[in-house]
Short mmCIF file of the C-alpha atoms (twelve columns), coordinates in Angstrom:
data_MODEL
# 
_entry.id   MODEL 
# 
loop_
_atom_site.group_PDB 
_atom_site.id 
_atom_site.type_symbol 
_atom_site.label_atom_id 
_atom_site.label_alt_id 
_atom_site.label_comp_id 
_atom_site.label_asym_id 
_atom_site.label_seq_id 
_atom_site.Cartn_x 
_atom_site.Cartn_y 
_atom_site.Cartn_z 
_atom_site.pdbx_PDB_model_num 
ATOM 1   C CA . UNK A 1   22.256  -80.117 26.464  1 
ATOM 2   C CA . UNK A 2   23.226  -76.421 26.506  1 
ATOM 3   C CA . UNK A 3   20.213  -75.567 24.450  1 
ATOM 4   C CA . UNK A 4   17.900  -77.143 27.016  1 
ATOM 5   C CA . UNK A 5   19.353  -75.084 29.879  1 
ATOM 6   C CA . UNK A 6   18.863  -71.844 27.931  1 
ATOM 7   C CA . UNK A 7   15.328  -72.781 27.017  1 
ATOM 8   C CA . UNK A 8   14.564  -73.649 30.638  1 
ATOM 9   C CA . UNK A 9   15.850  -70.243 31.774  1 
ATOM 10  C CA . UNK A 10  13.608  -68.323 29.347  1 
ATOM 11  C CA . UNK A 11  10.533  -70.468 29.916  1 
ATOM 12  C CA . UNK A 12  10.890  -71.064 33.601  1 
ATOM 13  C CA . UNK A 13  7.869   -70.929 35.881  1 
ATOM 14  C CA . UNK A 14  9.540   -68.598 38.411  1 
ATOM 15  C CA . UNK A 15  7.666   -65.507 37.171  1 
ATOM 16  C CA . UNK A 16  8.622   -61.816 37.281  1 
ATOM 17  C CA . UNK A 17  10.933  -61.210 40.236  1 
ATOM 18  C CA . UNK A 18  11.763  -58.076 42.170  1 
ATOM 19  C CA . UNK A 19  15.232  -58.041 40.547  1 
ATOM 20  C CA . UNK A 20  13.630  -57.979 37.107  1 
ATOM 21  C CA . UNK A 21  11.340  -55.149 38.208  1 
ATOM 22  C CA . UNK A 22  14.232  -53.065 39.585  1 
ATOM 23  C CA . UNK A 23  16.263  -53.665 36.421  1 
ATOM 24  C CA . UNK A 24  13.369  -52.538 34.185  1 
ATOM 25  C CA . UNK A 25  12.723  -49.493 36.383  1 
ATOM 26  C CA . UNK A 26  16.407  -48.454 36.292  1 
ATOM 27  C CA . UNK A 27  16.384  -48.740 32.489  1 
ATOM 28  C CA . UNK A 28  13.265  -46.556 32.368  1 
ATOM 29  C CA . UNK A 29  14.882  -43.915 34.610  1 
ATOM 30  C CA . UNK A 30  18.057  -43.822 32.504  1 
ATOM 31  C CA . UNK A 31  16.086  -43.433 29.286  1 
ATOM 32  C CA . UNK A 32  13.816  -40.742 30.743  1 
ATOM 33  C CA . UNK A 33  16.833  -38.790 32.029  1 
ATOM 34  C CA . UNK A 34  18.141  -38.626 28.439  1 
ATOM 35  C CA . UNK A 35  14.835  -37.237 27.141  1 
ATOM 36  C CA . UNK A 36  15.687  -33.509 27.699  1 
ATOM 37  C CA . UNK A 37  18.965  -33.956 25.814  1 
ATOM 38  C CA . UNK A 38  17.157  -35.596 22.899  1 
ATOM 39  C CA . UNK A 39  14.548  -32.807 22.819  1 
ATOM 40  C CA . UNK A 40  17.321  -30.208 22.749  1 
ATOM 41  C CA . UNK A 41  18.711  -31.744 19.538  1 
ATOM 42  C CA . UNK A 42  15.278  -31.779 17.905  1 
ATOM 43  C CA . UNK A 43  14.639  -28.059 18.525  1 
ATOM 44  C CA . UNK A 44  12.823  -26.229 15.746  1 
ATOM 45  C CA . UNK A 45  14.817  -23.484 14.037  1 
ATOM 46  C CA . UNK A 46  13.495  -19.954 14.439  1 
ATOM 47  C CA . UNK A 47  11.872  -18.396 11.401  1 
ATOM 48  C CA . UNK A 48  14.334  -16.630 9.132   1 
ATOM 49  C CA . UNK A 49  11.635  -14.382 7.670   1 
ATOM 50  C CA . UNK A 50  9.255   -12.527 10.012  1 
ATOM 51  C CA . UNK A 51  5.620   -13.482 9.683   1 
ATOM 52  C CA . UNK A 52  4.579   -9.969  8.582   1 
ATOM 53  C CA . UNK A 53  7.050   -10.010 5.673   1 
ATOM 54  C CA . UNK A 54  5.957   -13.486 4.651   1 
ATOM 55  C CA . UNK A 55  2.317   -12.382 4.742   1 
ATOM 56  C CA . UNK A 56  3.141   -9.318  2.615   1 
ATOM 57  C CA . UNK A 57  4.906   -11.471 0.002   1 
ATOM 58  C CA . UNK A 58  1.928   -13.825 -0.125  1 
ATOM 59  C CA . UNK A 59  -0.537  -10.951 -0.516  1 
ATOM 60  C CA . UNK A 60  1.386   -9.184  -3.278  1 
ATOM 61  C CA . UNK A 61  2.012   -12.482 -5.062  1 
ATOM 62  C CA . UNK A 62  -1.723  -13.136 -5.376  1 
ATOM 63  C CA . UNK A 63  -2.243  -9.755  -7.008  1 
ATOM 64  C CA . UNK A 64  0.769   -9.982  -9.321  1 
ATOM 65  C CA . UNK A 65  -0.465  -13.315 -10.638 1 
ATOM 66  C CA . UNK A 66  -3.870  -11.745 -11.448 1 
ATOM 67  C CA . UNK A 67  -2.402  -8.582  -13.018 1 
ATOM 68  C CA . UNK A 68  -2.285  -8.068  -16.778 1 
ATOM 69  C CA . UNK A 69  0.665   -5.683  -16.763 1 
ATOM 70  C CA . UNK A 70  3.394   -4.678  -14.300 1 
ATOM 71  C CA . UNK A 71  5.022   -1.233  -14.359 1 
ATOM 72  C CA . UNK A 72  7.794   -0.128  -12.006 1 
ATOM 73  C CA . UNK A 73  8.448   3.595   -11.520 1 
ATOM 74  C CA . UNK A 74  11.129  4.327   -8.932  1 
ATOM 75  C CA . UNK A 75  10.070  2.616   -5.719  1 
ATOM 76  C CA . UNK A 76  6.437   2.248   -6.822  1 
ATOM 77  C CA . UNK A 77  4.889   -0.776  -8.479  1 
ATOM 78  C CA . UNK A 78  1.773   -0.378  -10.620 1 
ATOM 79  C CA . UNK A 79  -0.403  -3.380  -11.445 1 
ATOM 80  C CA . UNK A 80  -2.879  -3.073  -14.291 1 
ATOM 81  C CA . UNK A 81  -5.677  -5.438  -13.352 1 
ATOM 82  C CA . UNK A 82  -8.074  -7.162  -15.727 1 
ATOM 83  C CA . UNK A 83  -11.093 -5.118  -14.624 1 
ATOM 84  C CA . UNK A 84  -9.413  -1.813  -15.583 1 
ATOM 85  C CA . UNK A 85  -8.324  -0.835  -12.080 1 
ATOM 86  C CA . UNK A 86  -4.749  0.139   -11.294 1 
ATOM 87  C CA . UNK A 87  -3.262  -1.079  -8.033  1 
ATOM 88  C CA . UNK A 88  -0.275  0.815   -6.667  1 
ATOM 89  C CA . UNK A 89  2.247   -0.454  -4.087  1 
ATOM 90  C CA . UNK A 90  4.535   2.241   -2.724  1 
ATOM 91  C CA . UNK A 91  6.518   3.227   0.316   1 
ATOM 92  C CA . UNK A 92  4.678   5.912   2.257   1 
ATOM 93  C CA . UNK A 93  6.688   7.270   5.199   1 
ATOM 94  C CA . UNK A 94  7.839   4.043   6.922   1 
ATOM 95  C CA . UNK A 95  5.003   1.877   5.604   1 
ATOM 96  C CA . UNK A 96  4.191   0.031   2.409   1 
ATOM 97  C CA . UNK A 97  0.750   0.987   1.279   1 
ATOM 98  C CA . UNK A 98  -1.637  -0.277  -1.375  1 
ATOM 99  C CA . UNK A 99  -3.984  1.985   -3.298  1 
ATOM 100 C CA . UNK A 100 -6.585  1.095   -5.900  1 
ATOM 101 C CA . UNK A 101 -7.112  3.768   -8.583  1 
ATOM 102 C CA . UNK A 102 -5.330  6.309   -6.361  1 
ATOM 103 C CA . UNK A 103 -7.892  5.991   -3.570  1 
ATOM 104 C CA . UNK A 104 -7.614  4.513   -0.121  1 
ATOM 105 C CA . UNK A 105 -4.701  3.615   2.108   1 
ATOM 106 C CA . UNK A 106 -4.183  -0.014  2.968   1 
ATOM 107 C CA . UNK A 107 -0.996  -0.427  4.976   1 
ATOM 108 C CA . UNK A 108 0.514   -3.847  4.374   1 
ATOM 109 C CA . UNK A 109 3.858   -3.581  6.162   1 
ATOM 110 C CA . UNK A 110 5.161   -1.173  8.799   1 
ATOM 111 C CA . UNK A 111 8.591   0.076   9.904   1 
ATOM 112 C CA . UNK A 112 10.105  -0.413  6.449   1 
ATOM 113 C CA . UNK A 113 13.458  1.234   5.754   1 
ATOM 114 C CA . UNK A 114 13.372  0.765   1.973   1 
ATOM 115 C CA . UNK A 115 11.510  -1.145  -0.708  1 
ATOM 116 C CA . UNK A 116 12.475  -1.744  -4.330  1 
ATOM 117 C CA . UNK A 117 10.917  -3.532  -7.261  1 
ATOM 118 C CA . UNK A 118 12.850  -4.929  -10.197 1 
ATOM 119 C CA . UNK A 119 10.980  -6.144  -13.252 1 
ATOM 120 C CA . UNK A 120 12.305  -9.402  -14.655 1 
ATOM 121 C CA . UNK A 121 10.920  -11.495 -17.510 1 
ATOM 122 C CA . UNK A 122 7.485   -12.769 -16.491 1 
ATOM 123 C CA . UNK A 123 7.620   -11.361 -12.948 1 
ATOM 124 C CA . UNK A 124 9.170   -9.006  -10.441 1 
ATOM 125 C CA . UNK A 125 11.778  -9.154  -7.672  1 
ATOM 126 C CA . UNK A 126 10.617  -7.458  -4.477  1 
ATOM 127 C CA . UNK A 127 13.307  -6.347  -1.983  1 
ATOM 128 C CA . UNK A 128 12.445  -5.022  1.463   1 
ATOM 129 C CA . UNK A 129 14.843  -3.552  4.034   1 
ATOM 130 C CA . UNK A 130 13.334  -4.153  7.446   1 
ATOM 131 C CA . UNK A 131 14.870  -4.474  10.924  1 
ATOM 132 C CA . UNK A 132 18.333  -3.978  9.421   1 
ATOM 133 C CA . UNK A 133 17.924  -6.992  7.142   1 
ATOM 134 C CA . UNK A 134 17.056  -7.312  3.479   1 
ATOM 135 C CA . UNK A 135 14.292  -9.710  2.478   1 
ATOM 136 C CA . UNK A 136 13.970  -10.520 -1.193  1 
ATOM 137 C CA . UNK A 137 11.564  -12.646 -3.193  1 
ATOM 138 C CA . UNK A 138 11.042  -13.273 -6.878  1 
ATOM 139 C CA . UNK A 139 7.380   -13.397 -7.793  1 
ATOM 140 C CA . UNK A 140 6.585   -14.890 -11.177 1 
ATOM 141 C CA . UNK A 141 3.409   -14.537 -13.177 1 
ATOM 142 C CA . UNK A 142 1.891   -17.725 -14.397 1 
ATOM 143 C CA . UNK A 143 1.595   -17.900 -18.177 1 
ATOM 144 C CA . UNK A 144 -1.980  -17.576 -19.384 1 
ATOM 145 C CA . UNK A 145 -3.258  -20.482 -21.417 1 
ATOM 146 C CA . UNK A 146 -5.918  -19.596 -23.967 1 
# 
């Protein structure tokens, strides 16, 4: 008998009443008022590496992978490319510049306090002091398969 009363309540022919509408609307308002709090928890973290530094690392990585030989002299990195050209990355005043065969000035990063290169097996570690922080990345050469 109890089952019949419950079934009659759910399948009654009374329709959607004003009380049901107000209850649904109050639930909607409560859920929408919590939306800013939920968005605050989902916030995206700020970038830890500035975009310019990330772009510099990407650019130098492409050339290091293509280079045949890496030579580090002080704070200058020389890349011996396959076509016989020598690419040089060095700190010039407060910028990092790129030169090909000693010609041209292509500034890749500005306002740099210091830059250092450390040769490691099959790659190089690039360290940049910028904005009072040190950014470091190990760039590895891919082994050539003959």
